[in-house]
Short mmCIF file of C-alpha atoms in Angstrom, two decimals:
data_model
loop_
_atom_site.label_atom_id
_atom_site.label_comp_id
_atom_site.label_asym_id
_atom_site.label_seq_id
_atom_site.Cartn_x
_atom_site.Cartn_y
_atom_site.Cartn_z
CA MET A 26 49.30 -89.52 12.18
CA MET A 27 45.86 -89.26 10.55
CA LYS A 28 43.35 -86.59 9.16
CA ALA A 29 40.58 -86.27 11.43
CA VAL A 30 37.83 -83.34 11.70
CA VAL A 31 37.28 -81.07 14.78
CA ALA A 32 35.47 -77.90 15.74
CA SER A 33 38.14 -75.24 16.06
CA ARG A 34 35.76 -73.21 18.50
CA PRO A 35 31.80 -73.24 19.04
CA GLY A 36 30.04 -72.03 15.83
CA GLY A 37 28.52 -72.65 12.49
CA PRO A 38 30.08 -75.40 10.01
CA GLU A 39 32.84 -73.12 8.77
CA VAL A 40 34.52 -73.82 11.94
CA LEU A 41 35.06 -77.30 11.28
CA ALA A 42 38.76 -77.88 10.49
CA LEU A 43 40.70 -80.98 9.37
CA VAL A 44 43.71 -81.77 11.33
CA GLU A 45 46.56 -84.35 12.01
CA ARG A 46 46.23 -86.21 14.88
CA PRO A 47 48.57 -89.18 16.29
CA LEU A 48 47.20 -92.47 15.46
CA PRO A 49 45.29 -94.08 18.66
CA HIS A 50 46.36 -97.15 20.06
CA PRO A 51 43.46 -99.64 21.69
CA GLY A 52 42.99 -99.92 25.28
CA ALA A 53 41.85 -102.96 27.18
CA GLY A 54 38.67 -104.13 26.08
CA GLU A 55 39.14 -101.53 22.63
CA VAL A 56 39.77 -102.10 19.08
CA LEU A 57 41.27 -99.63 16.46
CA VAL A 58 39.03 -99.35 13.35
CA ARG A 59 40.17 -98.08 10.11
CA VAL A 60 37.04 -95.64 9.04
CA GLU A 61 35.48 -96.26 5.73
CA ALA A 62 32.47 -93.94 6.65
CA ALA A 63 30.93 -92.20 9.48
CA GLY A 64 27.24 -91.26 9.95
CA VAL A 65 26.78 -87.40 10.96
CA ASN A 66 24.24 -86.79 13.73
CA ARG A 67 22.46 -83.74 15.58
CA PRO A 68 24.60 -84.52 18.98
CA ASP A 69 27.58 -83.65 16.14
CA ILE A 70 26.11 -80.28 15.58
CA ALA A 71 25.28 -79.53 19.17
CA GLN A 72 28.87 -80.08 19.86
CA ARG A 73 30.06 -77.86 17.07
CA ARG A 74 27.90 -75.24 18.10
CA GLY A 75 29.15 -75.66 21.83
CA ALA A 76 25.81 -76.55 23.12
CA ILE A 77 27.02 -79.73 24.61
CA ALA A 78 30.49 -80.64 26.11
CA VAL A 79 32.62 -83.31 25.36
CA PRO A 80 32.57 -85.91 28.01
CA ALA A 81 35.65 -86.31 30.16
CA GLY A 82 38.46 -88.61 28.64
CA VAL A 83 36.58 -88.63 25.02
CA THR A 84 38.34 -87.22 21.91
CA ASP A 85 37.47 -83.82 20.71
CA VAL A 86 37.47 -85.61 17.14
CA LEU A 87 33.55 -85.45 16.25
CA GLY A 88 31.50 -88.70 15.12
CA LEU A 89 29.36 -91.06 16.80
CA GLU A 90 29.08 -94.16 14.62
CA ILE A 91 31.43 -95.52 12.10
CA SER A 92 32.13 -98.25 9.74
CA GLY A 93 35.24 -99.80 8.80
CA GLN A 94 37.83 -102.66 9.41
CA ILE A 95 38.92 -103.96 12.85
CA VAL A 96 42.79 -103.53 12.42
CA ALA A 97 44.29 -103.74 15.89
CA ALA A 98 43.01 -105.08 19.45
CA GLY A 99 43.51 -104.29 22.75
CA PRO A 100 44.35 -106.33 25.99
CA GLY A 101 41.04 -108.66 26.30
CA VAL A 102 39.74 -108.44 22.83
CA ALA A 103 39.54 -111.70 20.69
CA PRO A 104 42.31 -111.56 18.06
CA SER A 105 39.88 -113.12 15.55
CA MET A 106 38.05 -109.75 15.57
CA VAL A 107 41.17 -108.36 13.48
CA GLY A 108 40.25 -107.93 9.76
CA THR A 109 36.53 -108.15 10.46
CA SER A 110 34.40 -105.20 9.18
CA ILE A 111 31.98 -103.88 11.61
CA ALA A 112 29.71 -101.10 12.49
CA ALA A 113 30.15 -99.60 15.63
CA LEU A 114 28.66 -96.72 18.12
CA VAL A 115 31.56 -94.59 19.68
CA SER A 116 31.79 -91.83 22.02
CA GLY A 117 33.55 -89.49 19.62
CA GLY A 118 36.27 -89.89 17.18
CA GLY A 119 34.13 -90.94 14.07
CA TYR A 120 35.30 -88.20 11.72
CA ALA A 121 38.68 -89.60 11.12
CA GLU A 122 40.87 -91.90 9.22
CA TYR A 123 40.97 -94.26 12.33
CA CYS A 124 39.14 -94.64 15.50
CA LEU A 125 38.75 -96.48 18.71
CA ALA A 126 35.43 -98.53 19.49
CA HIS A 127 34.83 -100.73 22.25
CA ALA A 128 34.67 -104.25 21.27
CA GLY A 129 31.50 -104.73 22.90
CA HIS A 130 29.78 -101.87 20.60
CA CYS A 131 30.53 -103.45 17.41
CA LEU A 132 28.45 -105.22 15.22
CA PRO A 133 28.96 -107.02 11.85
CA ILE A 134 27.60 -104.94 9.13
CA PRO A 135 24.36 -106.69 8.13
CA ALA A 136 24.52 -108.90 4.85
CA GLY A 137 23.99 -107.29 1.91
CA LEU A 138 25.03 -103.73 3.21
CA ASP A 139 28.17 -101.99 2.39
CA HIS A 140 29.99 -99.65 4.69
CA VAL A 141 28.07 -96.55 3.99
CA ALA A 142 24.73 -98.20 4.60
CA GLY A 143 26.68 -99.62 7.98
CA ALA A 144 27.69 -96.18 9.15
CA ALA A 145 24.29 -95.04 8.96
CA LEU A 146 23.08 -97.47 11.38
CA PRO A 147 24.38 -97.54 14.74
CA GLU A 148 23.31 -94.53 16.34
CA ALA A 149 19.78 -94.46 15.21
CA ALA A 150 19.47 -98.09 15.84
CA PHE A 151 20.57 -97.89 19.37
CA THR A 152 18.63 -94.78 19.87
CA VAL A 153 15.56 -96.21 18.35
CA TRP A 154 15.52 -99.84 19.90
CA HIS A 155 16.21 -98.28 23.44
CA ASN A 156 13.51 -95.41 23.52
CA LEU A 157 11.08 -96.74 21.21
CA PHE A 158 10.95 -100.16 22.42
CA GLU A 159 12.66 -100.67 25.78
CA ARG A 160 11.28 -97.45 27.18
CA GLY A 161 8.45 -96.93 25.09
CA CYS A 162 7.18 -100.42 25.39
CA LEU A 163 5.59 -100.41 21.44
CA ALA A 164 3.85 -103.28 20.65
CA PRO A 165 2.13 -104.81 17.77
CA GLY A 166 -1.31 -103.19 17.39
CA ASP A 167 -0.09 -99.70 19.06
CA THR A 168 -0.47 -96.49 17.23
CA VAL A 169 3.19 -94.42 17.54
CA LEU A 170 3.32 -90.60 17.05
CA ILE A 171 7.03 -90.03 15.14
CA HIS A 172 8.36 -86.58 15.21
CA GLY A 173 11.04 -85.55 12.76
CA GLY A 174 10.43 -88.46 10.59
CA ALA A 175 12.69 -87.34 8.04
CA SER A 176 15.73 -87.36 10.05
CA GLY A 177 18.31 -90.47 10.57
CA VAL A 178 16.38 -91.75 13.75
CA GLY A 179 12.95 -90.78 12.58
CA THR A 180 13.53 -92.82 8.93
CA LEU A 181 14.76 -95.98 10.98
CA ALA A 182 11.82 -95.60 13.93
CA ILE A 183 9.21 -95.52 11.28
CA GLN A 184 10.57 -98.71 9.58
CA LEU A 185 10.99 -100.50 12.73
CA ALA A 186 7.51 -99.72 14.39
CA ARG A 187 6.09 -100.78 10.87
CA ALA A 188 7.73 -104.11 11.05
CA ALA A 189 6.82 -104.70 14.83
CA GLY A 190 3.13 -104.07 13.82
CA ALA A 191 2.41 -100.77 14.90
CA THR A 192 0.35 -97.93 12.98
CA VAL A 193 2.77 -95.01 12.43
CA LEU A 194 1.93 -91.24 12.34
CA ALA A 195 4.96 -89.26 11.57
CA THR A 196 5.57 -85.51 11.19
CA ALA A 197 7.87 -83.70 8.65
CA GLY A 198 8.27 -80.00 7.33
CA GLY A 199 6.70 -79.82 3.59
CA PRO A 200 4.84 -81.83 1.04
CA GLU A 201 8.19 -83.63 -0.30
CA LYS A 202 9.29 -84.76 3.11
CA THR A 203 5.66 -86.48 3.88
CA GLN A 204 5.74 -88.24 0.69
CA PHE A 205 9.25 -89.37 1.46
CA LEU A 206 7.67 -90.56 4.96
CA ARG A 207 4.76 -92.49 3.04
CA ALA A 208 6.90 -93.97 0.70
CA LEU A 209 9.14 -95.33 3.84
CA GLY A 210 5.79 -96.77 5.33
CA ALA A 211 4.44 -94.37 7.63
CA ASP A 212 0.73 -94.77 7.61
CA VAL A 213 -0.04 -91.31 8.17
CA ALA A 214 2.29 -88.48 6.91
CA ILE A 215 1.47 -85.10 8.61
CA ASP A 216 3.18 -81.84 7.39
CA TYR A 217 3.45 -79.69 10.66
CA ARG A 218 4.03 -76.67 8.87
CA SER A 219 0.37 -76.47 7.71
CA GLU A 220 -1.70 -79.33 9.84
CA ASP A 221 -2.34 -80.03 13.49
CA PHE A 222 -0.91 -83.43 14.48
CA VAL A 223 -3.19 -83.64 17.64
CA GLU A 224 -6.38 -83.18 15.39
CA ILE A 225 -4.97 -85.99 13.08
CA GLY A 226 -3.89 -87.87 15.82
CA ARG A 227 -7.13 -88.02 17.42
CA ARG A 228 -9.06 -88.29 14.18
CA VAL A 229 -7.05 -91.41 12.79
CA THR A 230 -7.48 -93.31 16.08
CA GLY A 231 -11.14 -92.56 16.68
CA ASN A 232 -10.41 -90.08 19.45
CA ARG A 233 -8.66 -92.46 21.44
CA GLY A 234 -5.25 -91.06 20.99
CA VAL A 235 -1.94 -92.62 20.30
CA ASP A 236 -0.02 -95.04 22.62
CA VAL A 237 3.46 -93.88 22.24
CA VAL A 238 5.19 -90.43 20.92
CA LEU A 239 8.59 -90.18 20.07
CA ASP A 240 9.69 -86.59 20.44
CA ILE A 241 12.60 -84.48 19.32
CA VAL A 242 11.34 -80.93 19.46
CA GLY A 243 10.53 -80.43 23.70
CA GLY A 244 9.11 -76.89 24.15
CA SER A 245 5.60 -76.33 23.00
CA TYR A 246 5.39 -79.94 21.77
CA ILE A 247 5.16 -81.51 24.89
CA SER A 248 1.75 -80.06 25.89
CA ARG A 249 0.43 -80.86 22.45
CA ASN A 250 1.71 -84.44 22.71
CA LEU A 251 0.08 -85.26 26.12
CA ALA A 252 -2.98 -83.77 24.63
CA VAL A 253 -2.81 -86.65 21.52
CA LEU A 254 -1.83 -89.43 23.89
CA ALA A 255 -3.96 -92.39 24.52
CA PRO A 256 -4.83 -93.38 28.55
CA GLY A 257 -1.87 -95.15 29.57
CA GLY A 258 0.17 -93.67 26.89
CA ARG A 259 3.94 -93.25 26.91
CA HIS A 260 5.95 -89.89 25.93
CA VAL A 261 9.48 -90.53 25.17
CA SER A 262 11.77 -87.58 24.72
CA ILE A 263 15.06 -88.02 23.26
CA ALA A 264 16.18 -84.43 22.13
CA PHE A 265 14.74 -80.86 22.61
CA MET A 266 15.38 -78.83 19.31
CA GLU A 267 12.94 -76.23 20.66
CA SER A 268 13.67 -76.23 24.43
CA ALA A 269 14.56 -78.57 27.23
CA LEU A 270 12.41 -76.25 29.66
CA VAL A 271 8.96 -77.24 29.51
CA GLU A 272 5.65 -76.67 31.47
CA VAL A 273 3.26 -79.61 31.99
CA ASP A 274 -0.68 -80.08 33.47
CA LEU A 275 -0.29 -82.90 35.97
CA THR A 276 -3.89 -83.12 35.73
CA VAL A 277 -3.29 -84.84 32.30
CA ILE A 278 -1.03 -86.77 33.20
CA MET A 279 -2.71 -87.95 36.35
CA MET A 280 -5.91 -88.60 34.51
CA LYS A 281 -4.94 -90.43 31.51
CA GLY A 282 -2.13 -92.46 33.57
CA LEU A 283 0.29 -91.50 31.30
CA THR A 284 4.23 -92.30 31.31
CA LEU A 285 7.04 -89.70 30.59
CA THR A 286 10.40 -91.09 29.84
CA SER A 287 13.44 -90.17 27.95
CA SER A 288 17.43 -91.46 27.69
CA THR A 289 20.35 -89.81 26.10
CA MET A 290 22.94 -92.48 24.48
CA ARG A 291 26.31 -90.84 24.70
CA PRO A 292 26.71 -91.00 28.94
CA LYS A 293 25.63 -94.52 29.16
CA SER A 294 28.33 -97.08 30.69
CA VAL A 295 30.28 -99.12 28.59
CA GLU A 296 28.19 -102.19 30.10
CA GLU A 297 24.69 -100.61 29.04
CA LYS A 298 25.90 -100.15 25.66
CA SER A 299 27.33 -103.54 25.18
CA ARG A 300 23.72 -104.41 26.15
CA LEU A 301 22.12 -102.46 23.95
CA ALA A 302 24.45 -103.93 21.13
CA ARG A 303 23.48 -106.91 21.91
CA ALA A 304 19.64 -106.51 21.88
CA VAL A 305 20.09 -104.79 18.30
CA GLY A 306 22.14 -107.48 16.98
CA ARG A 307 19.26 -109.57 18.02
CA HIS A 308 16.20 -107.71 17.03
CA VAL A 309 17.23 -105.10 14.43
CA TRP A 310 19.99 -106.68 12.43
CA PRO A 311 17.99 -109.13 11.04
CA LEU A 312 15.35 -106.99 9.82
CA VAL A 313 17.97 -104.89 8.01
CA ALA A 314 19.58 -108.17 6.62
CA SER A 315 16.23 -109.21 5.11
CA GLY A 316 15.62 -106.06 3.54
CA LYS A 317 12.72 -104.91 5.80
CA VAL A 318 14.32 -102.03 7.02
CA THR A 319 16.95 -99.99 5.45
CA PRO A 320 18.91 -96.84 6.44
CA PRO A 321 18.02 -94.24 3.43
CA ILE A 322 21.06 -92.04 2.45
CA PHE A 323 20.33 -88.68 1.52
CA GLY A 324 24.02 -87.78 0.82
CA THR A 325 27.78 -88.86 1.04
CA TYR A 326 30.49 -86.26 1.62
CA PRO A 327 34.25 -86.62 1.92
CA LEU A 328 35.87 -86.05 5.48
CA THR A 329 36.98 -82.75 3.58
CA ALA A 330 33.69 -81.78 3.46
CA ALA A 331 32.22 -82.06 6.18
CA ALA A 332 31.13 -78.39 6.81
CA GLN A 333 28.83 -79.24 3.70
CA ALA A 334 27.30 -82.25 5.32
CA HIS A 335 26.79 -80.22 8.33
CA CYS A 336 24.95 -77.82 6.39
CA LEU A 337 22.65 -80.04 5.24
CA LEU A 338 21.49 -80.79 8.96
CA ASP A 339 21.55 -77.40 9.92
CA GLU A 340 19.29 -76.39 7.36
CA ASN A 341 17.02 -79.14 8.48
CA ALA A 342 17.05 -80.46 4.60
CA ASN A 343 18.02 -83.96 4.82
CA MET A 344 15.87 -86.86 4.48
CA GLY A 345 17.61 -89.50 5.48
CA LYS A 346 21.15 -90.15 6.77
CA VAL A 347 24.21 -87.90 5.54
CA VAL A 348 27.59 -89.90 5.72
CA LEU A 349 31.24 -88.53 5.51
CA LEU A 350 33.35 -91.09 3.44
CA CYS A 351 36.95 -92.19 4.29
CA GLY A 352 39.45 -94.83 2.65
CA LYS A 353 38.18 -96.59 -0.33
CA HIS A 354 34.81 -95.44 -0.56
CA SER A 355 35.41 -91.80 -0.59
CA SER A 356 34.87 -91.86 -4.45
CA ARG A 357 31.51 -92.26 -4.06
CA ALA A 358 30.94 -88.71 -2.15
CA GLY A 359 28.06 -86.86 -3.65
CA GLU A 360 25.75 -89.92 -3.76
CA SER A 361 22.26 -88.85 -2.68
CA ALA A 362 18.48 -89.34 -3.24
CA TYR A 363 18.89 -86.17 -5.15
CA GLY A 364 21.53 -87.37 -7.82
CA ARG A 365 25.14 -88.37 -7.74
CA ASP A 366 26.77 -85.12 -7.31
CA GLN A 367 26.92 -82.87 -4.35
CA GLY A 368 25.69 -79.83 -6.09
CA LYS A 369 22.15 -80.87 -6.27
CA ALA A 370 21.86 -81.77 -2.73
CA VAL A 371 23.49 -78.21 -1.81
CA ARG A 372 20.95 -76.84 -4.20
CA HIS A 373 18.14 -78.51 -2.36
CA VAL A 374 19.18 -76.91 0.94
CA GLU A 375 19.35 -73.60 -0.93
CA ARG A 376 15.75 -74.06 -2.10
CA LEU A 377 14.57 -74.99 1.32
CA ALA A 378 16.09 -72.09 2.86
CA VAL A 379 14.48 -69.62 0.56
CA GLU A 380 10.75 -71.60 0.87
CA GLY A 381 11.51 -71.04 4.61
#
């Protein structure tokens, strides 16, 4: 048996429950990982709230990215993988002491990183590489506008875009977060609470507009994103925190020759995720190993405190990744950019809530 975290019913963080589940057994092409750390992501929040359904055949245990050690291999997997430390994108099951992963979705933890940083990489790395570079066709010399710059995806997108030779504009809420974005390498950090990203985007580019927008908001942001895009620009949607239903002016799209595209990671086929893993290992992992790109860790929590971790994302309080810890790394719970104790991170959430 193993300990795992599930949502007992749709609702707030309080519905998360620590349960005991049978140890899973790897099938063909799968490995069993003893989980050391698991990243917390917004799709986990949506699943907990009941906003998205668990895909057929996938465990109800939350968690889409892990790091740990492979302890068993299923049929068709090289026995040499057993005993290796890896980071992996998974379809579910990450908030647990053990988790199944497809062998093709595992990557060695980049040199110099521990399991905590390793668990903070897969979901963001796969998402950013596929959407910003493959679908958004970001190229050296381009200008990109990244919404939600302080999120796990946003922080990695800023760094990878800069490493690729792009000029980076990024939005976040409040002066503390915009300062954080500048420290990460954003050329222009925009406080969406008090500044107009359309006006700033036009001004920074000499009224030409930006080449790529990476959007997580949807809703009312879409028309404004289209307005700030340059001719031939690419609009990439990866989430819709405001609304999935939007109205667009086709005239703007036609006159500028814009491309609107999007994707979601979880439903992709095993083969497609394996392809992406190879691309991430080839293009992203070397940048992480060299220290040019790093996943900022906002806070760490033991598996038993998953609800507290979810509170941070519910309040949009995090700057970087929130990670759950299992195994030998559980003693590090509470480390964050705001100190080495959980209390300080919680007080940060409370302050943001008061400030609105």
